[in-house]
Short mmCIF file of C-alpha atoms in Angstrom, two decimals:
data_model
loop_
_atom_site.label_atom_id
_atom_site.label_comp_id
_atom_site.label_asym_id
_atom_site.label_seq_id
_atom_site.Cartn_x
_atom_site.Cartn_y
_atom_site.Cartn_z
CA UNK A 196 20.15 -4.36 -19.67
CA UNK A 197 18.00 -4.69 -22.77
CA UNK A 198 14.71 -2.83 -23.09
CA UNK A 199 11.90 -4.44 -25.08
CA UNK A 200 9.29 -2.10 -26.48
CA UNK A 201 7.15 -4.67 -28.26
CA UNK A 202 4.85 -7.08 -26.40
CA UNK A 203 6.01 -10.65 -26.10
CA UNK A 204 3.48 -13.52 -25.90
CA UNK A 205 3.59 -15.84 -22.92
CA UNK A 206 2.76 -19.47 -23.59
CA UNK A 207 1.74 -22.09 -21.04
CA UNK A 208 3.11 -25.49 -22.07
CA UNK A 209 1.33 -27.54 -19.42
CA UNK A 210 -2.39 -27.20 -20.10
CA UNK A 211 -3.41 -29.78 -17.51
CA UNK A 212 -6.04 -32.47 -17.83
CA UNK A 213 -8.56 -30.23 -19.59
CA UNK A 214 -6.24 -29.63 -22.52
CA UNK A 215 -7.54 -26.09 -23.09
CA UNK A 216 -5.88 -22.79 -22.36
CA UNK A 217 -6.88 -21.38 -18.94
CA UNK A 218 -8.59 -18.03 -18.44
CA UNK A 219 -6.42 -15.71 -16.38
CA UNK A 220 -7.99 -13.38 -13.84
CA UNK A 221 -4.85 -11.63 -12.53
CA UNK A 222 -1.23 -11.15 -13.61
CA UNK A 223 1.53 -9.61 -11.48
CA UNK A 224 5.29 -9.26 -11.79
CA UNK A 225 8.18 -9.58 -9.37
CA UNK A 226 11.81 -8.72 -10.03
CA UNK A 227 12.44 -11.74 -12.24
CA UNK A 228 9.18 -13.67 -12.61
CA UNK A 229 5.62 -13.36 -13.91
CA UNK A 230 2.80 -14.70 -11.75
CA UNK A 231 -0.65 -15.48 -13.13
CA UNK A 232 -3.86 -16.50 -11.38
CA UNK A 233 -6.47 -18.46 -13.34
CA UNK A 234 -10.20 -18.36 -12.88
CA UNK A 235 -10.03 -21.81 -11.27
CA UNK A 236 -7.71 -20.56 -8.51
CA UNK A 237 -4.48 -22.01 -9.91
CA UNK A 238 -1.25 -20.00 -9.69
CA UNK A 239 1.26 -20.26 -12.54
CA UNK A 240 4.73 -18.72 -12.53
CA UNK A 241 7.27 -18.04 -15.28
CA UNK A 242 10.73 -17.69 -13.73
CA UNK A 243 13.91 -15.99 -14.99
CA UNK A 244 11.90 -13.88 -17.41
CA UNK A 245 14.55 -11.19 -18.22
CA UNK A 246 17.27 -13.80 -18.73
CA UNK A 247 15.01 -15.99 -20.88
CA UNK A 248 14.01 -13.11 -23.15
CA UNK A 249 17.63 -12.00 -23.51
CA UNK A 250 18.74 -15.51 -24.44
CA UNK A 251 16.01 -15.82 -27.06
CA UNK A 252 16.82 -12.37 -28.47
CA UNK A 253 20.48 -13.33 -28.91
CA UNK A 254 19.76 -16.74 -30.48
CA UNK A 255 17.04 -15.50 -32.85
CA UNK A 256 16.65 -12.27 -34.76
CA UNK A 257 12.89 -12.66 -34.79
CA UNK A 258 11.07 -11.78 -31.53
CA UNK A 259 9.73 -14.90 -29.87
CA UNK A 260 7.40 -15.51 -26.97
CA UNK A 261 8.11 -16.83 -23.50
CA UNK A 262 7.35 -20.50 -22.99
CA UNK A 263 7.35 -22.72 -19.97
CA UNK A 264 5.45 -21.83 -16.86
CA UNK A 265 4.81 -24.14 -13.94
CA UNK A 266 2.02 -24.48 -11.43
CA UNK A 267 2.64 -23.45 -7.84
CA UNK A 268 2.07 -26.49 -5.62
CA UNK A 269 1.45 -26.73 -1.90
CA UNK A 270 -1.90 -24.90 -1.87
CA UNK A 271 -4.72 -26.96 -0.36
CA UNK A 272 -7.57 -24.88 -1.74
CA UNK A 273 -8.07 -22.69 -4.83
CA UNK A 274 -6.57 -19.21 -4.59
CA UNK A 275 -8.97 -16.27 -4.78
CA UNK A 276 -6.41 -13.46 -4.49
CA UNK A 277 -2.67 -13.01 -4.63
CA UNK A 278 -0.13 -10.28 -4.02
CA UNK A 279 3.39 -10.30 -5.46
CA UNK A 280 6.26 -8.26 -4.05
CA UNK A 281 9.75 -7.77 -5.37
CA UNK A 282 11.02 -11.15 -4.20
CA UNK A 283 8.14 -12.93 -2.43
CA UNK A 284 4.45 -13.59 -2.94
CA UNK A 285 1.37 -14.20 -0.79
CA UNK A 286 -1.69 -16.23 -1.75
CA UNK A 287 -5.14 -16.01 -0.17
CA UNK A 288 -7.20 -19.18 -0.57
CA UNK A 289 -10.96 -19.52 -0.67
CA UNK A 290 -11.10 -20.61 2.97
CA UNK A 291 -9.22 -17.49 4.14
CA UNK A 292 -5.77 -18.98 4.66
CA UNK A 293 -2.55 -17.18 3.67
CA UNK A 294 0.45 -18.88 2.10
CA UNK A 295 3.78 -17.18 1.40
CA UNK A 296 6.56 -18.13 -0.99
CA UNK A 297 9.94 -16.66 -1.86
CA UNK A 298 12.61 -14.66 -0.08
CA UNK A 299 12.51 -14.66 3.73
CA UNK A 300 15.54 -12.54 4.57
CA UNK A 301 13.42 -10.33 6.88
CA UNK A 302 10.80 -12.87 7.87
CA UNK A 303 8.29 -11.74 5.24
CA UNK A 304 7.26 -15.36 4.61
CA UNK A 305 6.47 -16.03 8.27
CA UNK A 306 9.58 -18.05 9.12
CA UNK A 307 12.58 -17.30 11.29
CA UNK A 308 15.13 -15.78 8.87
CA UNK A 309 17.99 -17.14 10.98
CA UNK A 310 16.82 -20.66 10.10
CA UNK A 311 15.04 -20.21 6.78
CA UNK A 312 16.41 -17.64 4.34
CA UNK A 313 14.14 -18.69 1.48
CA UNK A 314 10.69 -20.27 1.54
CA UNK A 315 11.13 -22.64 -1.41
CA UNK A 316 7.61 -24.05 -1.00
CA UNK A 317 4.33 -22.47 0.00
CA UNK A 318 4.32 -21.80 3.72
CA UNK A 319 1.10 -21.49 5.72
CA UNK A 320 1.05 -18.39 7.91
CA UNK A 321 -0.16 -18.95 11.47
CA UNK A 322 -2.25 -16.13 12.88
CA UNK A 323 -3.56 -15.47 16.40
CA UNK A 324 -7.06 -16.52 17.34
CA UNK A 325 -10.09 -14.78 15.81
CA UNK A 326 -8.05 -13.62 12.79
CA UNK A 327 -8.98 -16.38 10.34
CA UNK A 328 -10.44 -16.27 7.78
CA UNK A 329 -8.21 -13.53 6.36
CA UNK A 330 -9.95 -11.21 3.91
CA UNK A 331 -7.03 -9.24 2.41
CA UNK A 332 -3.28 -9.61 2.01
CA UNK A 333 -0.61 -7.41 0.45
CA UNK A 334 3.14 -7.74 -0.14
CA UNK A 335 5.68 -4.94 -0.02
CA UNK A 336 9.31 -5.31 -0.93
CA UNK A 337 10.24 -7.18 2.25
CA UNK A 338 7.09 -7.09 4.38
CA UNK A 339 3.57 -8.51 4.30
CA UNK A 340 0.31 -7.10 5.67
CA UNK A 341 -3.04 -8.85 6.12
CA UNK A 342 -6.54 -7.92 7.32
CA UNK A 343 -8.37 -10.43 9.48
CA UNK A 344 -12.00 -11.46 9.68
CA UNK A 345 -12.80 -8.95 12.43
CA UNK A 346 -10.88 -6.08 10.87
CA UNK A 347 -7.58 -6.73 12.59
CA UNK A 348 -4.51 -5.56 10.69
CA UNK A 349 -1.43 -7.72 11.10
CA UNK A 350 2.00 -7.32 9.56
CA UNK A 351 5.33 -9.10 9.52
CA UNK A 352 8.70 -8.75 7.81
CA UNK A 353 11.05 -5.79 7.53
CA UNK A 354 10.36 -2.95 9.97
CA UNK A 355 13.47 -0.82 9.41
CA UNK A 356 11.32 2.00 7.96
CA UNK A 357 8.47 1.43 10.51
CA UNK A 358 6.36 0.17 7.59
CA UNK A 359 4.76 -2.58 9.68
CA UNK A 360 2.55 -0.02 11.44
CA UNK A 361 3.67 -1.06 14.92
CA UNK A 362 4.37 2.53 15.94
CA UNK A 363 7.67 4.38 16.10
CA UNK A 364 9.92 1.39 16.73
CA UNK A 365 13.07 3.40 15.99
CA UNK A 366 13.25 4.26 19.70
CA UNK A 367 12.18 2.51 22.89
CA UNK A 368 11.16 5.85 24.44
CA UNK A 369 7.99 7.79 23.85
CA UNK A 370 7.46 11.35 22.67
CA UNK A 371 8.09 13.79 25.53
CA UNK A 372 7.18 16.98 23.68
CA UNK A 373 3.77 17.23 25.45
CA UNK A 374 5.67 17.64 28.73
CA UNK A 375 8.35 20.06 27.50
CA UNK A 376 8.43 23.80 26.76
CA UNK A 377 5.30 25.91 26.56
CA UNK A 378 3.16 22.91 25.82
CA UNK A 379 4.41 21.18 28.97
CA UNK A 380 3.84 24.34 31.02
CA UNK A 381 0.21 24.64 29.85
CA UNK A 382 -0.28 20.98 30.68
CA UNK A 383 1.18 21.58 34.15
CA UNK A 384 -1.15 24.54 34.81
CA UNK A 385 -4.21 22.62 33.64
CA UNK A 386 -3.52 19.23 35.18
CA UNK A 387 -0.78 19.82 37.77
CA UNK A 388 1.42 17.19 36.10
CA UNK A 389 5.14 17.90 36.25
CA UNK A 390 7.20 18.93 33.25
CA UNK A 391 10.01 16.93 31.68
CA UNK A 392 13.39 18.66 31.78
CA UNK A 393 14.62 19.93 28.42
CA UNK A 394 17.43 18.08 26.72
CA UNK A 395 19.87 20.95 27.38
CA UNK A 396 19.56 20.43 31.16
CA UNK A 397 19.90 16.66 31.08
CA UNK A 398 23.05 16.57 28.97
CA UNK A 399 21.78 16.41 25.41
CA UNK A 400 18.89 14.91 23.44
CA UNK A 401 20.24 11.38 23.87
CA UNK A 402 20.71 11.61 27.64
CA UNK A 403 18.26 9.66 29.82
CA UNK A 404 15.18 11.51 31.02
CA UNK A 405 12.36 10.79 33.44
CA UNK A 406 10.61 8.75 30.72
CA UNK A 407 7.34 10.51 31.27
CA UNK A 408 6.06 9.41 27.89
CA UNK A 409 5.34 5.74 27.48
CA UNK A 410 6.48 4.07 24.26
CA UNK A 411 3.86 4.26 21.52
CA UNK A 412 5.09 1.19 19.66
CA UNK A 413 3.91 -2.35 20.24
CA UNK A 414 7.40 -3.79 19.57
CA UNK A 415 10.85 -3.04 20.92
CA UNK A 416 14.24 -3.84 19.44
CA UNK A 417 17.59 -4.25 21.10
CA UNK A 418 20.68 -2.25 20.27
CA UNK A 419 22.05 -4.85 17.84
CA UNK A 420 18.75 -6.54 16.97
CA UNK A 421 17.37 -6.49 13.45
CA UNK A 422 14.23 -4.39 13.07
CA UNK A 423 12.06 -7.18 11.71
CA UNK A 424 9.20 -9.42 12.80
CA UNK A 425 8.72 -12.91 11.40
CA UNK A 426 5.51 -13.59 13.34
CA UNK A 427 2.34 -11.64 12.46
CA UNK A 428 1.93 -8.67 14.80
CA UNK A 429 -1.13 -6.49 15.38
CA UNK A 430 -0.61 -2.96 14.14
CA UNK A 431 -1.24 0.13 16.22
CA UNK A 432 -4.61 1.85 16.30
CA UNK A 433 -4.92 4.62 13.74
CA UNK A 434 -4.39 7.98 15.50
CA UNK A 435 -7.54 10.08 15.54
CA UNK A 436 -7.75 13.20 13.42
CA UNK A 437 -8.66 16.49 15.09
CA UNK A 438 -12.40 16.16 14.39
CA UNK A 439 -12.57 12.78 16.13
CA UNK A 440 -10.42 13.62 19.14
CA UNK A 441 -13.26 15.46 20.88
CA UNK A 442 -15.55 12.43 20.89
CA UNK A 443 -12.84 9.76 20.82
CA UNK A 444 -14.57 7.90 17.99
CA UNK A 445 -12.21 5.24 16.60
CA UNK A 446 -11.94 4.50 12.91
CA UNK A 447 -13.70 1.40 11.55
CA UNK A 448 -11.75 -1.54 10.11
CA UNK A 449 -10.01 -0.78 6.80
CA UNK A 450 -11.82 -1.37 3.52
CA UNK A 451 -8.64 -1.49 1.43
CA UNK A 452 -4.98 -2.38 1.79
CA UNK A 453 -2.14 -1.36 -0.56
CA UNK A 454 1.49 -0.38 -0.27
CA UNK A 455 4.85 0.08 -1.95
CA UNK A 456 8.38 -1.08 -1.25
CA UNK A 457 8.71 0.37 2.25
CA UNK A 458 5.31 1.84 3.12
CA UNK A 459 1.78 0.66 3.82
CA UNK A 460 -1.57 2.38 3.14
CA UNK A 461 -4.93 1.61 4.74
CA UNK A 462 -8.21 2.84 3.25
CA UNK A 463 -10.66 3.65 6.06
CA UNK A 464 -14.24 4.95 5.98
CA UNK A 465 -14.44 8.44 7.46
CA UNK A 466 -18.18 9.19 7.21
CA UNK A 467 -20.79 7.80 9.66
CA UNK A 468 -22.13 4.37 8.79
CA UNK A 469 -25.67 5.73 8.40
CA UNK A 470 -24.68 7.98 5.47
CA UNK A 471 -26.03 7.07 2.07
CA UNK A 472 -23.55 5.67 -0.50
CA UNK A 473 -23.60 9.01 -2.36
CA UNK A 474 -22.45 10.81 0.80
CA UNK A 475 -19.88 8.30 1.97
CA UNK A 476 -16.25 9.42 2.30
CA UNK A 477 -13.01 7.75 3.32
CA UNK A 478 -9.41 8.54 4.21
CA UNK A 479 -6.02 7.04 3.45
CA UNK A 480 -3.58 6.42 6.30
CA UNK A 481 0.04 5.66 5.48
CA UNK A 482 3.05 4.56 7.51
CA UNK A 483 6.64 3.79 6.62
CA UNK A 484 9.28 5.42 4.43
CA UNK A 485 8.60 9.03 3.47
CA UNK A 486 11.93 10.20 2.09
CA UNK A 487 10.39 10.76 -1.36
CA UNK A 488 6.92 11.74 -0.17
CA UNK A 489 5.50 8.23 -0.40
CA UNK A 490 3.06 8.95 2.43
CA UNK A 491 1.66 12.03 0.67
CA UNK A 492 1.42 14.20 3.78
CA UNK A 493 4.59 16.28 4.18
CA UNK A 494 8.37 15.94 4.07
CA UNK A 495 8.91 16.88 7.71
CA UNK A 496 9.78 13.30 8.67
CA UNK A 497 11.71 10.71 6.72
CA UNK A 498 9.55 7.95 8.21
CA UNK A 499 6.16 8.26 9.85
CA UNK A 500 3.61 6.24 11.76
CA UNK A 501 0.03 5.98 10.50
CA UNK A 502 -1.03 9.47 9.38
CA UNK A 503 -3.62 10.70 6.91
CA UNK A 504 -2.59 11.40 3.33
CA UNK A 505 -3.47 14.96 2.30
CA UNK A 506 -6.33 14.45 -0.13
CA UNK A 507 -9.51 16.51 -0.55
CA UNK A 508 -11.83 16.19 2.41
CA UNK A 509 -15.33 14.83 1.89
CA UNK A 510 -14.15 12.66 -0.97
CA UNK A 511 -14.41 8.96 -1.70
CA UNK A 512 -11.35 7.12 -2.97
CA UNK A 513 -12.42 4.42 -5.40
CA UNK A 514 -9.01 2.80 -5.81
CA UNK A 515 -5.34 3.28 -4.92
CA UNK A 516 -2.31 1.80 -6.65
CA UNK A 517 1.29 2.01 -5.45
CA UNK A 518 4.57 1.56 -7.25
CA UNK A 519 8.01 1.32 -5.75
CA UNK A 520 7.86 4.81 -4.21
CA UNK A 521 4.85 6.60 -5.74
CA UNK A 522 1.05 6.29 -5.64
CA UNK A 523 -2.03 7.08 -7.72
CA UNK A 524 -5.55 7.45 -6.35
CA UNK A 525 -8.89 7.65 -8.16
CA UNK A 526 -11.28 9.70 -6.05
CA UNK A 527 -14.60 11.46 -6.35
CA UNK A 528 -15.72 14.42 -4.26
CA UNK A 529 -19.02 14.07 -2.45
CA UNK A 530 -21.78 15.63 -4.55
CA UNK A 531 -19.69 15.58 -7.73
CA UNK A 532 -19.89 13.18 -10.66
CA UNK A 533 -16.40 13.63 -12.07
CA UNK A 534 -13.57 11.39 -10.95
CA UNK A 535 -10.12 12.81 -10.32
CA UNK A 536 -6.57 11.42 -10.36
CA UNK A 537 -4.26 12.38 -7.50
CA UNK A 538 -0.58 11.41 -7.36
CA UNK A 539 2.20 11.67 -4.81
CA UNK A 540 5.68 10.33 -4.19
CA UNK A 541 8.78 10.16 -6.34
CA UNK A 542 8.66 11.74 -9.79
CA UNK A 543 12.22 10.96 -10.78
CA UNK A 544 11.08 9.27 -14.00
CA UNK A 545 7.85 11.19 -14.45
CA UNK A 546 5.74 8.48 -12.82
CA UNK A 547 3.83 11.02 -10.70
CA UNK A 548 2.81 13.02 -13.77
CA UNK A 549 4.46 16.32 -12.88
CA UNK A 550 6.46 18.54 -15.19
CA UNK A 551 9.60 18.31 -13.05
CA UNK A 552 11.55 15.44 -11.52
CA UNK A 553 10.99 16.77 -8.02
CA UNK A 554 9.11 14.93 -5.29
CA UNK A 555 5.32 15.26 -5.41
CA UNK A 556 4.32 15.80 -1.79
CA UNK A 557 1.68 16.46 -0.61
CA UNK A 558 -0.58 14.79 -3.15
CA UNK A 559 -1.48 16.82 -6.23
CA UNK A 560 -4.20 16.48 -8.82
CA UNK A 561 -3.24 15.45 -12.34
CA UNK A 562 -4.73 17.35 -15.27
CA UNK A 563 -6.62 15.26 -17.80
CA UNK A 564 -8.65 16.20 -20.88
CA UNK A 565 -12.11 17.48 -20.05
CA UNK A 566 -14.01 14.97 -22.15
CA UNK A 567 -12.72 11.77 -20.54
CA UNK A 568 -13.91 9.79 -17.58
CA UNK A 569 -11.37 8.11 -15.30
CA UNK A 570 -12.06 4.41 -14.89
CA UNK A 571 -8.95 3.07 -13.16
CA UNK A 572 -5.30 3.80 -12.37
CA UNK A 573 -2.34 1.48 -12.10
CA UNK A 574 1.27 1.84 -10.93
CA UNK A 575 4.27 -0.25 -11.94
CA UNK A 576 7.60 -0.07 -10.17
CA UNK A 577 8.49 3.24 -11.85
CA UNK A 578 5.57 3.68 -14.26
CA UNK A 579 1.95 4.79 -14.14
CA UNK A 580 -1.09 4.27 -16.33
CA UNK A 581 -4.65 5.61 -16.25
CA UNK A 582 -7.58 3.98 -18.05
CA UNK A 583 -10.14 6.51 -19.32
CA UNK A 584 -13.34 6.27 -21.34
CA UNK A 585 -14.78 8.82 -23.73
CA UNK A 586 -17.58 10.87 -22.27
CA UNK A 587 -20.15 11.94 -24.92
CA UNK A 588 -20.63 15.67 -25.18
CA UNK A 589 -24.00 17.36 -25.05
CA UNK A 590 -25.49 18.65 -28.33
CA UNK A 591 -24.91 22.29 -27.37
CA UNK A 592 -21.22 21.62 -26.65
CA UNK A 593 -20.86 19.76 -29.94
CA UNK A 594 -22.34 22.62 -31.99
CA UNK A 595 -20.34 25.38 -30.28
CA UNK A 596 -16.90 24.41 -31.64
CA UNK A 597 -18.39 23.94 -35.14
CA UNK A 598 -19.87 27.43 -35.07
CA UNK A 599 -16.56 28.90 -33.93
CA UNK A 600 -14.68 27.10 -36.68
CA UNK A 601 -17.12 28.30 -39.27
CA UNK A 602 -16.76 31.87 -38.06
CA UNK A 603 -12.99 31.76 -38.29
CA UNK A 604 -13.09 30.20 -41.74
CA UNK A 605 -15.53 32.78 -42.99
#
């Protein structure tokens, strides 16, 4: 298709009763539309954007803007936040309700896909008790995740890459490795619990076993059943890292929620709640597709349940942004003033900032000029951008280069 390098203005024809241009607070893009959220909580969408620009480019030699735009109806209250995926969108209203609109082929809009393939109007999502009001919502390519009032994490939609965080739903059996081999023998000596027979003695890895390990997933799928959930489901508890296993201290509710096409990331506080803000640290836990290192941990598994992304310990992540299959994180180490940019995932088009097109996994730090301060990072589908501000140099550092230049010139 055509590639446009120059910006194109977007014009809203319907200005409403006020007659003045609205002030936009957020703009996001899907595959073929532009979604804008005004300061008054009104959502406006421009549809068929690529086709409209192409038609205008063919009919006129002079670049022209995009006109039109229509308000999204069916929302009872003003919208305070929105999330736009590739083919569907979710809106969070001021009273904590979630509405979905768009494609529903995997149930990502909260409707049975066998009956409703497309949510043509805003659909109110029904949650279990004690979930409303919802505080966060995020859309992937074909799945949706939300955080409830009490910290519950619920997800619905496509689960073919275990991106819903329901556990390892690829199998209805649990992990029997703790009862096999040397690990199983040590467990038998310590606890007296019997070992599971190895796969070679029971006729292969797919042969039935004693099912000593219970399934770790909260959902099961039949042999010919689609791996999808159209009703919001509670995700699994985040597995404890080694330091927390001794005391069994669970992680607090997530403070942030992001994700890409087929993976989901939760931002969770890792430091005790009595730490000062300067000493606070957090961790990122990712689940879903990992074929291109989207989870930022390792490439040992093509998909994974919630596991920590390998970032510096004792660091605080200010923000995370995810593209189609890559991520950028702005973090700051405890006791340090400088912010750092870390990237992981696919680098096929240089979106992870590396010198090669290989996969960036685990996460790696991007090199930036010394005299800049990182303010924010953003990911498009296959692009990345970092906003930096100039950091003034001290007087000694300003005079040193001048002295060196004068010495060379002399």
